[in-house]
Coordinates of C-alpha atoms and ligand atoms in Angstrom, one line a residue:
M1 CA 109.6 149.4 152.7
G2 CA 109.7 146.1 154.6
S3 CA 112.5 145.1 156.8
I4 CA 115.8 145.8 155.0
R5 CA 118.6 143.7 156.4
R6 CA 122.2 144.6 156.3
T7 CA 122.9 141.5 154.2
P8 CA 123.6 142.6 150.7
P9 CA 123.8 139.8 148.1
S10 CA 127.4 139.5 148.6
F11 CA 129.5 137.0 146.8
V12 CA 132.9 135.8 148.1
A13 CA 135.2 133.3 146.5
L14 CA 135.7 130.8 149.3
P15 CA 137.6 127.6 149.2
L16 CA 135.6 124.5 148.4
L17 CA 133.3 123.4 151.2
C18 CA 132.7 119.7 151.7
L19 CA 129.0 120.1 151.9
L20 CA 128.9 121.1 148.3
A21 CA 128.8 117.5 147.3
V22 CA 127.2 118.1 143.9
A23 CA 129.3 120.9 142.7
N24 CA 132.2 120.7 140.3
A25 CA 135.5 121.2 141.9
G26 CA 137.7 123.8 140.3
D27 CA 134.9 126.1 139.1
P28 CA 134.5 129.3 141.1
Y29 CA 131.7 129.7 143.7
L30 CA 129.4 132.6 144.2
F31 CA 127.7 132.8 147.6
F32 CA 124.5 134.7 148.2
E33 CA 122.4 135.1 151.3
W34 CA 118.8 136.1 150.7
H35 CA 116.2 137.2 153.2
V36 CA 112.7 137.1 151.8
T37 CA 110.2 139.4 153.5
Y38 CA 107.0 141.3 152.9
G39 CA 107.3 145.0 152.3
T40 CA 105.3 147.8 150.7
I41 CA 105.7 148.3 146.9
S42 CA 103.7 150.4 144.5
P43 CA 104.5 149.2 140.9
L44 CA 101.4 150.9 139.5
G45 CA 101.4 153.7 142.1
V46 CA 99.0 151.8 144.5
P47 CA 100.7 150.7 147.7
Q48 CA 100.4 146.9 148.3
Q49 CA 102.2 144.1 150.1
G50 CA 105.1 142.9 148.0
I51 CA 107.6 140.1 148.3
L52 CA 111.1 141.5 148.6
V53 CA 114.5 139.7 148.4
N54 CA 117.0 141.5 150.7
G55 CA 114.6 144.4 150.8
Q56 CA 114.5 144.8 147.0
F57 CA 111.8 144.5 144.3
P58 CA 112.7 143.4 141.7
G59 CA 115.1 141.1 143.6
P60 CA 118.9 141.3 143.5
E61 CA 120.7 140.2 140.4
I62 CA 122.7 137.0 140.2
N63 CA 125.7 138.0 138.1
S64 CA 127.7 135.0 137.1
T65 CA 130.0 133.5 134.5
S66 CA 129.6 130.1 132.7
N67 CA 130.3 127.1 134.9
N68 CA 130.2 129.1 138.2
N69 CA 128.8 127.3 141.2
I70 CA 125.9 129.3 142.7
V71 CA 125.1 128.9 146.4
V72 CA 122.0 130.8 147.6
N73 CA 121.0 130.5 151.3
V74 CA 117.3 131.5 151.3
F75 CA 115.7 132.6 154.6
N76 CA 112.0 132.4 154.4
E77 CA 110.7 135.3 156.4
I78 CA 107.2 135.4 155.0
D79 CA 104.3 133.5 156.5
E80 CA 103.9 130.9 153.7
P81 CA 106.0 128.0 152.4
L82 CA 108.3 129.2 149.6
L83 CA 110.5 127.9 146.8
F84 CA 112.5 129.6 144.0
T85 CA 113.1 128.3 140.6
W86 CA 115.9 129.3 138.2
A87 CA 114.1 129.2 134.9
G88 CA 116.2 128.2 132.0
I89 CA 119.2 127.2 134.2
Q90 CA 119.6 123.6 133.0
Q91 CA 120.6 122.0 136.3
R92 CA 122.5 119.1 134.7
K93 CA 121.9 115.9 136.7
N94 CA 120.4 118.0 139.4
S95 CA 116.6 118.4 139.4
W96 CA 117.0 118.3 143.2
Q97 CA 117.6 122.1 143.2
D98 CA 115.1 123.1 140.6
G99 CA 112.8 124.7 143.1
T100 CA 109.4 123.4 141.8
P101 CA 106.9 121.8 144.2
G102 CA 107.4 118.5 142.3
T103 CA 111.1 118.3 143.1
M104 CA 111.6 119.9 146.5
C105 CA 109.9 120.2 149.9
P106 CA 109.0 123.9 150.4
I107 CA 111.1 126.1 152.7
L108 CA 108.7 126.6 155.7
P109 CA 108.2 130.0 157.3
G110 CA 111.1 130.9 159.6
Q111 CA 113.4 128.3 158.0
N112 CA 116.2 128.6 155.5
Y113 CA 117.5 126.3 152.7
T114 CA 120.7 126.5 150.7
Y115 CA 120.3 126.0 146.9
Q116 CA 123.5 124.8 145.1
F117 CA 123.7 124.6 141.4
Q118 CA 126.1 125.2 138.5
V119 CA 125.5 127.3 135.4
K120 CA 127.2 124.6 133.4
D121 CA 127.9 125.4 129.7
Q122 CA 125.4 128.2 129.6
I123 CA 125.5 131.9 128.8
G124 CA 122.7 134.4 128.6
S125 CA 119.8 136.0 130.5
Y126 CA 117.4 134.2 132.8
I127 CA 115.0 134.9 135.6
Y128 CA 114.4 133.4 139.0
F129 CA 111.0 133.6 140.7
P130 CA 108.9 131.9 143.4
T131 CA 107.0 128.9 142.3
T132 CA 104.9 128.5 145.4
A133 CA 101.3 129.7 145.8
L134 CA 100.8 132.7 143.5
H135 CA 103.9 134.5 144.9
R136 CA 105.1 135.9 141.6
A137 CA 102.1 138.2 141.6
S138 CA 103.7 140.0 144.5
G139 CA 107.4 139.9 143.5
G140 CA 110.3 137.7 144.5
M141 CA 111.7 137.7 140.9
G142 CA 115.0 138.8 139.6
M143 CA 117.6 138.5 136.8
I144 CA 120.2 135.8 136.4
K145 CA 123.0 136.9 134.1
V146 CA 125.5 134.3 132.8
H147 CA 128.5 135.9 131.1
S148 CA 130.8 134.0 128.7
R149 CA 134.1 132.9 130.2
E150 CA 137.2 134.9 129.4
L151 CA 138.8 133.6 126.2
I152 CA 135.5 132.5 124.8
P153 CA 134.7 135.1 122.1
V154 CA 131.4 137.0 122.3
P155 CA 129.9 137.9 118.9
F156 CA 129.7 141.7 119.6
D157 CA 131.8 144.4 121.2
N158 CA 131.7 144.8 124.9
P159 CA 128.8 147.3 125.6
T160 CA 129.6 150.4 127.7
E161 CA 127.2 149.0 130.4
E162 CA 124.4 146.5 130.8
H163 CA 121.0 147.1 132.3
S164 CA 118.4 144.5 133.4
I165 CA 114.8 145.4 132.7
L166 CA 112.1 143.2 134.2
L167 CA 108.7 144.2 133.0
G168 CA 105.2 142.8 132.5
D169 CA 101.6 143.0 133.4
W170 CA 100.7 143.7 137.1
Y171 CA 97.7 143.3 139.4
N172 CA 97.2 145.6 142.4
K173 CA 95.5 142.9 144.5
G174 CA 98.6 141.0 145.7
H175 CA 99.1 137.2 145.7
K176 CA 96.9 136.4 148.7
T177 CA 93.8 138.0 147.3
L178 CA 94.5 136.6 143.8
K179 CA 95.1 133.1 145.2
R180 CA 91.8 133.3 147.1
I181 CA 90.0 134.2 143.9
L182 CA 91.6 131.2 142.0
D183 CA 90.9 128.8 145.0
S184 CA 87.2 129.9 144.9
G185 CA 87.1 128.8 141.2
R186 CA 87.2 132.1 139.4
S187 CA 89.7 133.8 137.1
I188 CA 91.9 136.6 138.3
G189 CA 90.6 138.6 135.3
K190 CA 92.6 141.3 133.6
P191 CA 95.7 142.9 134.9
D192 CA 95.6 146.5 136.2
G193 CA 98.6 147.8 134.2
I194 CA 102.2 147.3 133.1
Q195 CA 105.2 147.7 135.4
I196 CA 108.8 148.3 134.3
N197 CA 111.4 147.4 137.0
G198 CA 108.8 148.0 139.7
K199 CA 107.5 151.3 138.4
S200 CA 105.1 152.7 135.9
A201 CA 104.5 156.0 134.3
K202 CA 102.4 157.7 131.6
V203 CA 103.5 160.2 129.1
G204 CA 103.9 163.6 130.7
D205 CA 104.2 162.3 134.3
A206 CA 106.4 164.7 136.3
A207 CA 110.1 163.8 136.0
V208 CA 110.5 160.3 137.5
E209 CA 113.9 158.8 138.0
P210 CA 115.2 157.5 134.7
L211 CA 115.2 153.8 134.0
V212 CA 118.6 154.1 132.4
T213 CA 121.1 156.9 132.0
V214 CA 123.3 156.8 128.9
E215 CA 126.2 158.7 127.4
A216 CA 125.8 159.9 123.8
G217 CA 127.4 157.8 121.2
K218 CA 127.8 154.7 123.4
T219 CA 126.3 151.3 123.1
Y220 CA 124.4 149.6 125.9
R221 CA 123.1 146.1 126.4
L222 CA 119.6 145.8 127.7
R223 CA 118.6 142.5 129.1
V224 CA 114.8 142.4 129.0
C225 CA 112.5 139.8 130.6
N226 CA 108.7 139.5 130.7
V227 CA 107.9 138.6 134.3
G228 CA 104.2 139.2 134.0
M229 CA 101.3 136.9 134.9
K230 CA 99.4 136.7 131.6
L231 CA 100.1 139.1 128.7
T232 CA 102.5 139.3 125.8
V233 CA 103.9 142.8 125.7
N234 CA 105.8 144.8 123.1
F235 CA 108.8 147.1 123.9
R236 CA 110.4 149.9 121.9
I237 CA 112.4 153.0 122.4
Q238 CA 111.6 156.4 120.8
G239 CA 114.1 157.2 118.1
H240 CA 116.3 154.2 118.6
A241 CA 116.6 150.8 117.0
M242 CA 117.5 147.7 118.9
K243 CA 119.9 145.0 117.7
L244 CA 119.0 141.5 119.0
V245 CA 122.0 139.6 120.2
E246 CA 120.9 137.0 122.7
M247 CA 117.7 135.1 123.5
E248 CA 117.3 132.7 126.5
G249 CA 120.9 131.5 126.3
S250 CA 121.7 131.6 122.6
H251 CA 123.6 134.2 120.6
T252 CA 121.3 135.1 117.7
V253 CA 121.8 136.4 114.2
Q254 CA 122.0 140.2 114.9
N255 CA 118.9 141.6 113.2
V256 CA 117.8 145.2 114.0
Y257 CA 114.2 145.8 115.2
D258 CA 112.1 148.9 116.0
S259 CA 110.1 146.9 118.5
M260 CA 110.1 143.5 120.1
D261 CA 107.2 141.2 121.2
I262 CA 108.1 139.4 124.3
H263 CA 105.9 136.7 125.8
V264 CA 105.5 135.8 129.4
G265 CA 108.6 134.1 130.8
Q266 CA 110.9 135.1 127.9
C267 CA 114.2 137.0 128.1
M268 CA 116.3 138.6 125.4
S269 CA 119.3 141.0 125.1
V270 CA 119.3 143.9 122.7
L271 CA 122.2 146.4 122.0
V272 CA 121.2 150.0 121.6
T273 CA 123.5 152.7 120.4
F274 CA 122.4 156.1 121.8
D275 CA 123.3 158.3 118.9
Q276 CA 120.4 160.8 118.8
T277 CA 120.1 164.4 120.0
P278 CA 120.9 164.2 123.7
K279 CA 117.6 164.5 125.7
D280 CA 115.1 162.2 127.2
Y281 CA 113.5 159.4 125.3
Y282 CA 110.7 157.0 126.3
F283 CA 111.1 153.3 126.7
V284 CA 107.6 152.1 125.9
T285 CA 105.9 148.8 126.9
S286 CA 102.4 147.9 125.9
S287 CA 100.2 144.9 126.0
R288 CA 99.5 142.8 122.9
F289 CA 96.6 140.6 121.8
F290 CA 94.4 142.0 124.5
K291 CA 91.1 144.0 124.1
Q292 CA 92.3 146.9 126.2
V293 CA 95.8 148.2 125.5
L294 CA 97.8 148.7 128.7
T295 CA 100.8 151.0 128.3
S296 CA 103.6 152.2 130.5
V297 CA 106.6 154.3 129.8
A298 CA 110.0 154.8 131.4
T299 CA 112.6 157.4 130.7
I300 CA 116.0 156.9 129.1
R301 CA 118.1 160.0 129.9
Y302 CA 121.2 161.2 128.0
V303 CA 123.9 162.5 130.3
N304 CA 124.0 166.3 129.8
G305 CA 120.9 165.9 127.7
N306 CA 118.6 168.8 127.2
G307 CA 114.8 168.5 127.2
P308 CA 112.0 166.1 128.0
A309 CA 110.9 163.1 125.9
S310 CA 108.5 163.8 123.0
P311 CA 104.9 163.0 123.9
E312 CA 104.6 161.1 120.6
L313 CA 105.1 157.5 121.3
P314 CA 106.4 155.1 118.6
P315 CA 103.4 153.0 117.4
P316 CA 102.9 149.4 118.5
P317 CA 103.0 146.7 115.8
P318 CA 100.0 146.5 113.5
E319 CA 96.9 145.0 115.1
N320 CA 95.2 143.9 111.9
S321 CA 94.2 140.3 112.0
G322 CA 95.0 140.5 115.6
G323 CA 98.7 141.4 115.0
I324 CA 99.5 137.7 115.0
A325 CA 100.9 137.5 111.5
W326 CA 103.4 140.3 112.4
S327 CA 104.4 138.5 115.5
I328 CA 104.9 135.1 113.8
N329 CA 107.0 136.8 111.2
Q330 CA 109.1 138.3 113.9
F331 CA 109.5 134.9 115.5
R332 CA 110.7 133.5 112.1
S333 CA 113.4 136.1 111.9
F334 CA 115.0 134.8 115.1
R335 CA 118.0 132.6 114.1
W336 CA 120.8 131.1 115.9
N337 CA 124.2 132.5 115.0
L338 CA 125.9 129.3 113.9
T339 CA 129.3 130.8 113.8
A340 CA 129.2 132.5 117.2
S341 CA 130.7 130.6 120.1
A342 CA 128.4 129.3 122.9
A343 CA 129.5 128.6 126.4
R344 CA 131.9 126.0 125.2
P345 CA 134.7 126.5 122.6
N346 CA 133.2 124.1 120.0
P347 CA 131.0 125.8 117.4
Q348 CA 127.3 125.5 118.1
G349 CA 126.6 124.6 114.5
S350 CA 128.4 121.4 114.8
Y351 CA 125.3 120.1 116.6
H352 CA 123.1 119.0 113.6
Y353 CA 119.8 118.6 115.4
G354 CA 118.0 118.5 112.0
Q355 CA 119.6 115.2 111.1
I356 CA 118.6 113.3 114.2
N357 CA 115.7 110.9 113.9
I358 CA 112.7 111.7 116.0
T359 CA 112.0 108.9 118.5
R360 CA 108.8 110.2 120.0
T361 CA 106.2 112.9 119.1
I362 CA 104.2 114.4 121.9
K363 CA 101.3 116.6 121.1
L364 CA 100.1 118.8 123.9
S365 CA 96.9 120.7 123.8
N366 CA 95.8 123.4 126.3
S367 CA 92.2 123.7 127.5
R368 CA 90.1 125.6 130.0
Q369 CA 87.1 124.1 131.7
V370 CA 84.9 124.5 134.7
V371 CA 85.2 121.3 136.7
D372 CA 82.7 120.8 139.6
G373 CA 82.0 124.5 139.6
K374 CA 85.6 125.6 139.6
L375 CA 87.8 126.9 136.9
R376 CA 90.6 124.6 135.8
F377 CA 93.3 124.6 133.1
A378 CA 94.6 121.4 131.6
V379 CA 97.1 119.7 129.3
N380 CA 95.6 116.9 127.2
G381 CA 92.6 116.8 129.5
I382 CA 94.7 116.5 132.8
S383 CA 94.7 119.3 135.3
H384 CA 97.8 119.0 137.5
V385 CA 97.8 119.4 141.3
D386 CA 100.8 119.3 143.6
G387 CA 100.8 117.0 146.6
Q388 CA 102.4 116.8 150.0
T389 CA 105.3 114.7 148.7
P390 CA 107.4 116.1 145.8
F391 CA 107.3 113.6 142.9
K392 CA 111.1 113.5 142.6
L393 CA 111.4 112.3 146.2
A394 CA 108.5 109.8 145.9
E395 CA 110.1 108.3 142.9
Y396 CA 113.6 108.2 144.3
F397 CA 112.4 106.4 147.5
G398 CA 110.3 103.9 145.6
K399 CA 107.0 105.5 146.8
A400 CA 105.7 106.8 143.5
K401 CA 102.6 104.5 143.6
Q402 CA 101.4 106.2 146.8
V403 CA 101.7 109.7 145.4
F404 CA 100.9 109.8 141.6
K405 CA 100.1 107.7 138.5
Y406 CA 102.4 107.9 135.6
D407 CA 101.3 109.0 132.1
L408 CA 97.8 110.4 132.7
V409 CA 98.9 112.9 130.0
K410 CA 98.9 110.8 126.8
D411 CA 101.1 111.7 123.8
E412 CA 98.1 113.0 122.0
A413 CA 94.9 114.6 123.3
E414 CA 91.7 112.6 122.9
Q415 CA 89.3 114.0 120.4
G416 CA 86.1 115.6 121.5
D417 CA 84.9 117.1 124.8
H418 CA 85.8 115.2 127.9
K419 CA 85.6 116.1 131.5
V420 CA 89.0 117.4 132.7
V421 CA 90.6 115.1 135.3
V422 CA 92.3 116.8 138.2
A423 CA 95.3 114.8 139.5
P424 CA 99.0 114.9 140.1
S425 CA 100.5 114.6 136.6
V426 CA 103.9 113.0 135.8
K427 CA 104.8 111.8 132.3
N428 CA 107.3 109.0 131.9
A429 CA 110.1 109.8 129.4
T430 CA 112.9 107.6 128.1
F431 CA 116.4 108.8 128.8
R432 CA 118.2 110.2 125.7
N433 CA 115.1 110.0 123.4
F434 CA 115.1 112.7 120.8
V435 CA 111.6 114.1 121.1
E436 CA 109.4 116.5 119.1
I437 CA 106.8 118.3 121.1
I438 CA 103.9 120.0 119.3
F439 CA 102.0 122.6 121.3
E440 CA 98.5 123.0 119.9
N441 CA 96.4 126.0 121.0
K442 CA 92.7 125.9 120.2
E443 CA 91.9 128.7 122.7
K444 CA 91.5 132.4 122.0
S445 CA 94.5 133.6 124.0
V446 CA 98.2 133.4 123.3
Q447 CA 100.1 130.8 125.4
T448 CA 103.7 130.5 126.5
W449 CA 105.2 127.2 127.5
H450 CA 108.4 126.5 129.4
L451 CA 110.4 123.3 130.0
D452 CA 112.8 123.0 133.0
G453 CA 116.1 121.1 132.7
Y454 CA 116.5 121.6 129.0
S455 CA 116.7 124.0 126.1
F456 CA 115.0 123.0 122.9
F457 CA 115.1 124.0 119.3
A458 CA 112.1 126.2 118.5
V459 CA 111.7 124.9 115.0
A460 CA 108.2 126.2 113.9
I461 CA 105.2 128.3 114.7
E462 CA 102.3 128.3 112.3
A463 CA 98.6 129.1 112.2
G464 CA 96.1 126.2 111.8
T465 CA 96.4 122.5 112.7
W466 CA 99.6 120.5 112.8
T467 CA 100.0 117.4 110.6
P468 CA 103.1 115.3 110.0
E469 CA 103.5 117.0 106.6
K470 CA 104.2 120.3 108.4
R471 CA 107.6 118.9 109.3
K472 CA 108.9 120.1 105.9
N473 CA 108.4 123.7 107.1
Y474 CA 110.6 123.2 110.2
N475 CA 113.7 125.2 110.5
L476 CA 116.2 122.3 110.8
L477 CA 119.2 124.5 110.4
D478 CA 119.4 127.5 112.7
A479 CA 116.4 127.5 115.0
V480 CA 117.2 129.3 118.3
S481 CA 117.9 126.9 121.2
R482 CA 115.8 128.3 124.1
H483 CA 113.5 127.2 126.9
T484 CA 110.2 128.9 126.2
I485 CA 107.8 129.0 123.2
Q486 CA 104.7 131.0 122.5
V487 CA 101.6 129.5 120.8
Y488 CA 99.2 131.9 119.1
P489 CA 95.4 131.3 119.1
N490 CA 94.3 128.5 116.7
S491 CA 98.0 127.8 116.0
W492 CA 100.7 125.3 116.8
A493 CA 104.4 125.4 117.7
A494 CA 107.0 122.7 117.4
V495 CA 110.2 122.2 119.5
M496 CA 112.8 119.4 119.5
T497 CA 115.2 118.3 122.2
T498 CA 117.2 115.3 123.4
L499 CA 116.0 114.1 126.8
D500 CA 119.5 113.6 128.1
N501 CA 119.2 115.3 131.5
A502 CA 117.9 112.8 134.1
G503 CA 115.6 114.2 136.7
M504 CA 112.0 115.4 137.3
W505 CA 111.3 118.3 135.1
N506 CA 108.4 120.7 135.1
L507 CA 106.7 121.5 131.8
R508 CA 104.4 124.4 132.4
S509 CA 102.3 127.2 131.1
E510 CA 104.2 130.5 131.9
M511 CA 100.9 132.1 132.7
R512 CA 100.8 131.8 136.4
E513 CA 97.0 131.6 136.7
R514 CA 97.0 128.7 134.3
A515 CA 100.0 126.9 135.9
Y516 CA 98.4 127.4 139.4
L517 CA 95.1 125.9 138.1
G518 CA 96.7 122.8 136.6
Q519 CA 98.2 123.7 133.2
Q520 CA 101.5 121.9 133.8
F521 CA 103.0 118.4 134.4
Y522 CA 106.4 116.8 135.1
F523 CA 108.6 114.8 132.8
S524 CA 110.2 111.9 134.7
V525 CA 113.5 111.2 132.9
V526 CA 115.2 108.3 134.6
S527 CA 118.6 106.9 133.6
P528 CA 118.1 103.1 133.5
E529 CA 121.7 102.6 134.7
L530 CA 121.2 104.4 138.0
S531 CA 124.6 105.9 137.5
L532 CA 126.2 109.0 139.1
R533 CA 127.3 109.8 135.6
D534 CA 123.7 110.6 134.8
E535 CA 122.2 112.0 138.0
Y536 CA 123.4 113.2 141.4
N537 CA 122.2 111.4 144.5
L538 CA 119.8 113.0 147.0
P539 CA 121.8 115.9 148.3
V540 CA 123.1 115.5 151.9
G541 CA 120.8 117.3 154.3
Q542 CA 118.0 117.7 151.7
E543 CA 114.7 118.4 153.4
L544 CA 112.2 115.4 153.3
C545 CA 108.5 115.7 153.7
G546 CA 105.2 113.9 153.0
V547 CA 105.3 110.1 152.8
V548 CA 109.2 110.0 152.6
K549 CA 109.7 112.3 155.6
D550 CA 111.1 109.7 158.0
L551 CA 112.6 107.2 155.5
P552 CA 116.3 106.4 155.8
R553 CA 118.3 108.3 153.2
L554 CA 119.8 106.3 150.5
A555 CA 122.4 106.8 147.8
L556 CA 120.6 105.2 144.8
Y557 CA 123.2 106.0 142.1
T558 CA 126.7 104.7 142.0
Ligands
NAG1 C1 129.1 141.0 136.5 O1 130.1 140.0 136.1 C2 130.9 140.5 135.0 C3 131.8 139.3 134.6 O2 132.5 138.7 135.8 C4 131.7 141.7 135.5 O3 132.5 142.2 134.4 C5 130.8 142.8 135.9 O4 131.5 143.9 136.4 C6 129.8 142.3 136.9 N1 128.8 143.2 137.1 C7 128.3 143.6 138.3 C8 127.2 144.6 138.4 O5 128.8 143.1 139.3
NAG2 C1 120.7 128.0 157.3 O1 121.6 129.1 157.5 C2 122.7 128.8 158.4 C3 123.4 130.1 158.7 O2 123.9 130.7 157.6 C4 123.6 127.8 157.7 O3 124.6 127.4 158.6 C5 122.7 126.5 157.5 O4 123.5 125.6 156.8 C6 121.5 126.9 156.7 N1 120.6 125.7 156.6 C7 120.2 125.2 155.5 C8 119.3 124.0 155.5 O5 120.6 125.6 154.4
NAG3 C1 127.7 135.7 114.2 O1 128.8 135.7 115.0 C2 130.0 136.0 114.3 C3 131.2 135.5 115.2 O2 131.3 136.3 116.4 C4 130.0 137.4 114.0 O3 131.2 137.8 113.3 C5 128.9 137.6 113.0 O4 128.7 139.0 112.7 C6 127.6 137.1 113.6 N1 126.6 137.0 112.5 C7 125.4 137.6 112.5 C8 124.7 137.5 111.2 O5 125.0 138.2 113.4
NAG4 C1 117.2 107.6 110.6 O1 116.3 106.8 110.1 C2 116.5 106.3 108.8 C3 115.3 105.5 108.3 O2 114.8 104.7 109.3 C4 117.8 105.5 108.8 O3 118.1 105.1 107.5 C5 118.9 106.4 109.3 O4 120.1 105.7 109.4 C6 118.6 107.0 110.6 N1 119.6 108.0 111.0 C7 120.2 108.0 112.1 C8 121.2 109.1 112.3 O5 120.1 107.2 113.0
NAG5 C1 108.9 104.4 132.0 O1 109.1 104.0 130.6 C2 110.2 103.0 130.5 C3 110.4 102.8 129.0 O2 109.2 102.7 128.3 C4 109.8 101.8 131.2 O3 110.9 100.8 131.1 C5 109.6 102.1 132.7 O4 109.2 101.0 133.4 C6 108.6 103.2 132.8 N1 108.6 103.6 134.2 C7 107.5 103.7 134.9 C8 107.7 104.1 136.3 O5 106.4 103.6 134.4

């Protein structure tokens, strides 16, 4: 099982350290020490080299409360450069710690780096994962929980317990082999199965350890995230309904569902009351919108229960017309609870996003093309590549011209077939613009997109082609504020946000194969006033690399 160190992810409330220049004084600190190693894992029963954090797969949880300062000292003990991102954690003024190759120099093998960030004004369920190479295919991911502060009411009773469930498609090949396949210009093809918290089972498999043990009559919160590489999945529990209460940092209207579609990179919390005959029940996860249905089950066990789970699994959602209409309807049922408190005491509903004038419309279209014999994925015809110098550092030190060109990705894709351009891709955004982003998917597979540094209002998903008239179908009242959005085949999705968080922010496909082969770019959001009010200076001791490696450090903002 790899080298397990005697360094559990401890957290200690220590007095403020002066090196924590960017953190907010007064808010508590949580300290973590992570050792990242290789070790053998067998999510689908086949032993392979996995990426472990403190000996664990999935990695240890970060359990925090709104406004906590999180300090994670990461020791890279694998043989490749490494970075972690904290997807959905907004990193106000602080893209320095976002952990994407466009913002930070990688942690080299044998070295360590201490991330410092604040979960400012956020609540909810998020994931961290490695952004380097194709590392997520081997592990390194885990749950970030952000609880509401005391005194801030939560719109449901305290559950008896909480459980984190990281699930998704899985490949038995491991990241090195998969990366070689992509580097050679081919696709990694279809996943081998579905894993649930690092394990998989079929109906009737000899008693495996239960995923969750419950007491009859009690209510539990399940925080579920899709950490797969490619596929949308659906999860459901035999004989039990699920009440949706939270989605990527927003308290939702509490509808009850028999099953939930969850797209790659998404997280949600459901409450389940275990009020059935005490015995075992299956928690079922199956792939969606995919020729071959991959299914895996896990056991939910009642304490003092009597008997195995029934072999009859609850059916997946209907697959007629591809199951897409069902899934779009489910998306439309997700609403923000306007009367529930968010991380701050002021009511969420006081933010009337529907009344703000749109200052810019950006239409993004995904594509797949073989370029010079190699498979690439693109956004508006541009297929992104990372360079030796993180774009954030190049821009900060005035060296952007040596590293990338701004705005290769236009606000609208050109019509017709064009050869995809492979280049570093940074899009210039204007600080505080209220933007509308339309994702258009003319491909045959479902996409999921994610934006770092922000949450956005997911106002619409529809089949067909977007036109300005479609704006009258937007949910301008209670769309969920979140950080990912799915786009079905031959469909579009619209989101809105205010670009008020200065920094260099990754907008990417959540499908790791697509992101690795170019389906991503960065938004450069610069505050024209160069003010510390809007963005932190380069952190003291931040690693420099590429063309800025030996430049004198400057404090640009005052
Ligand atoms: C996580 O944090 C919450 C709030 O501080 C606390 O109640 C809970 O016991 C913690 N859970 C774990 C597993 O540490
Ligand atoms: C590396 O870890 C050591 C020991 O914990 C710590 O003192 C040092 O600050 C860390 N270095 C970085 C760059 O975070
Ligand atoms: C929204 O939150 C409020 C306040 O906590 C709660 O009373 C109400 O039941 C919630 N509404 C819905 C529809 O979930
Ligand atoms: C939005 O635009 C309209 C028409 O240009 C203008 O009348 C209105 O004042 C603007 N609203 C805001 C909140 O700026
Ligand atoms: C980005 O756009 C703003 C506003 O259009 C402009 O003032 C600025 O010069 C642009 N920056 C770059 C680096 O292109």
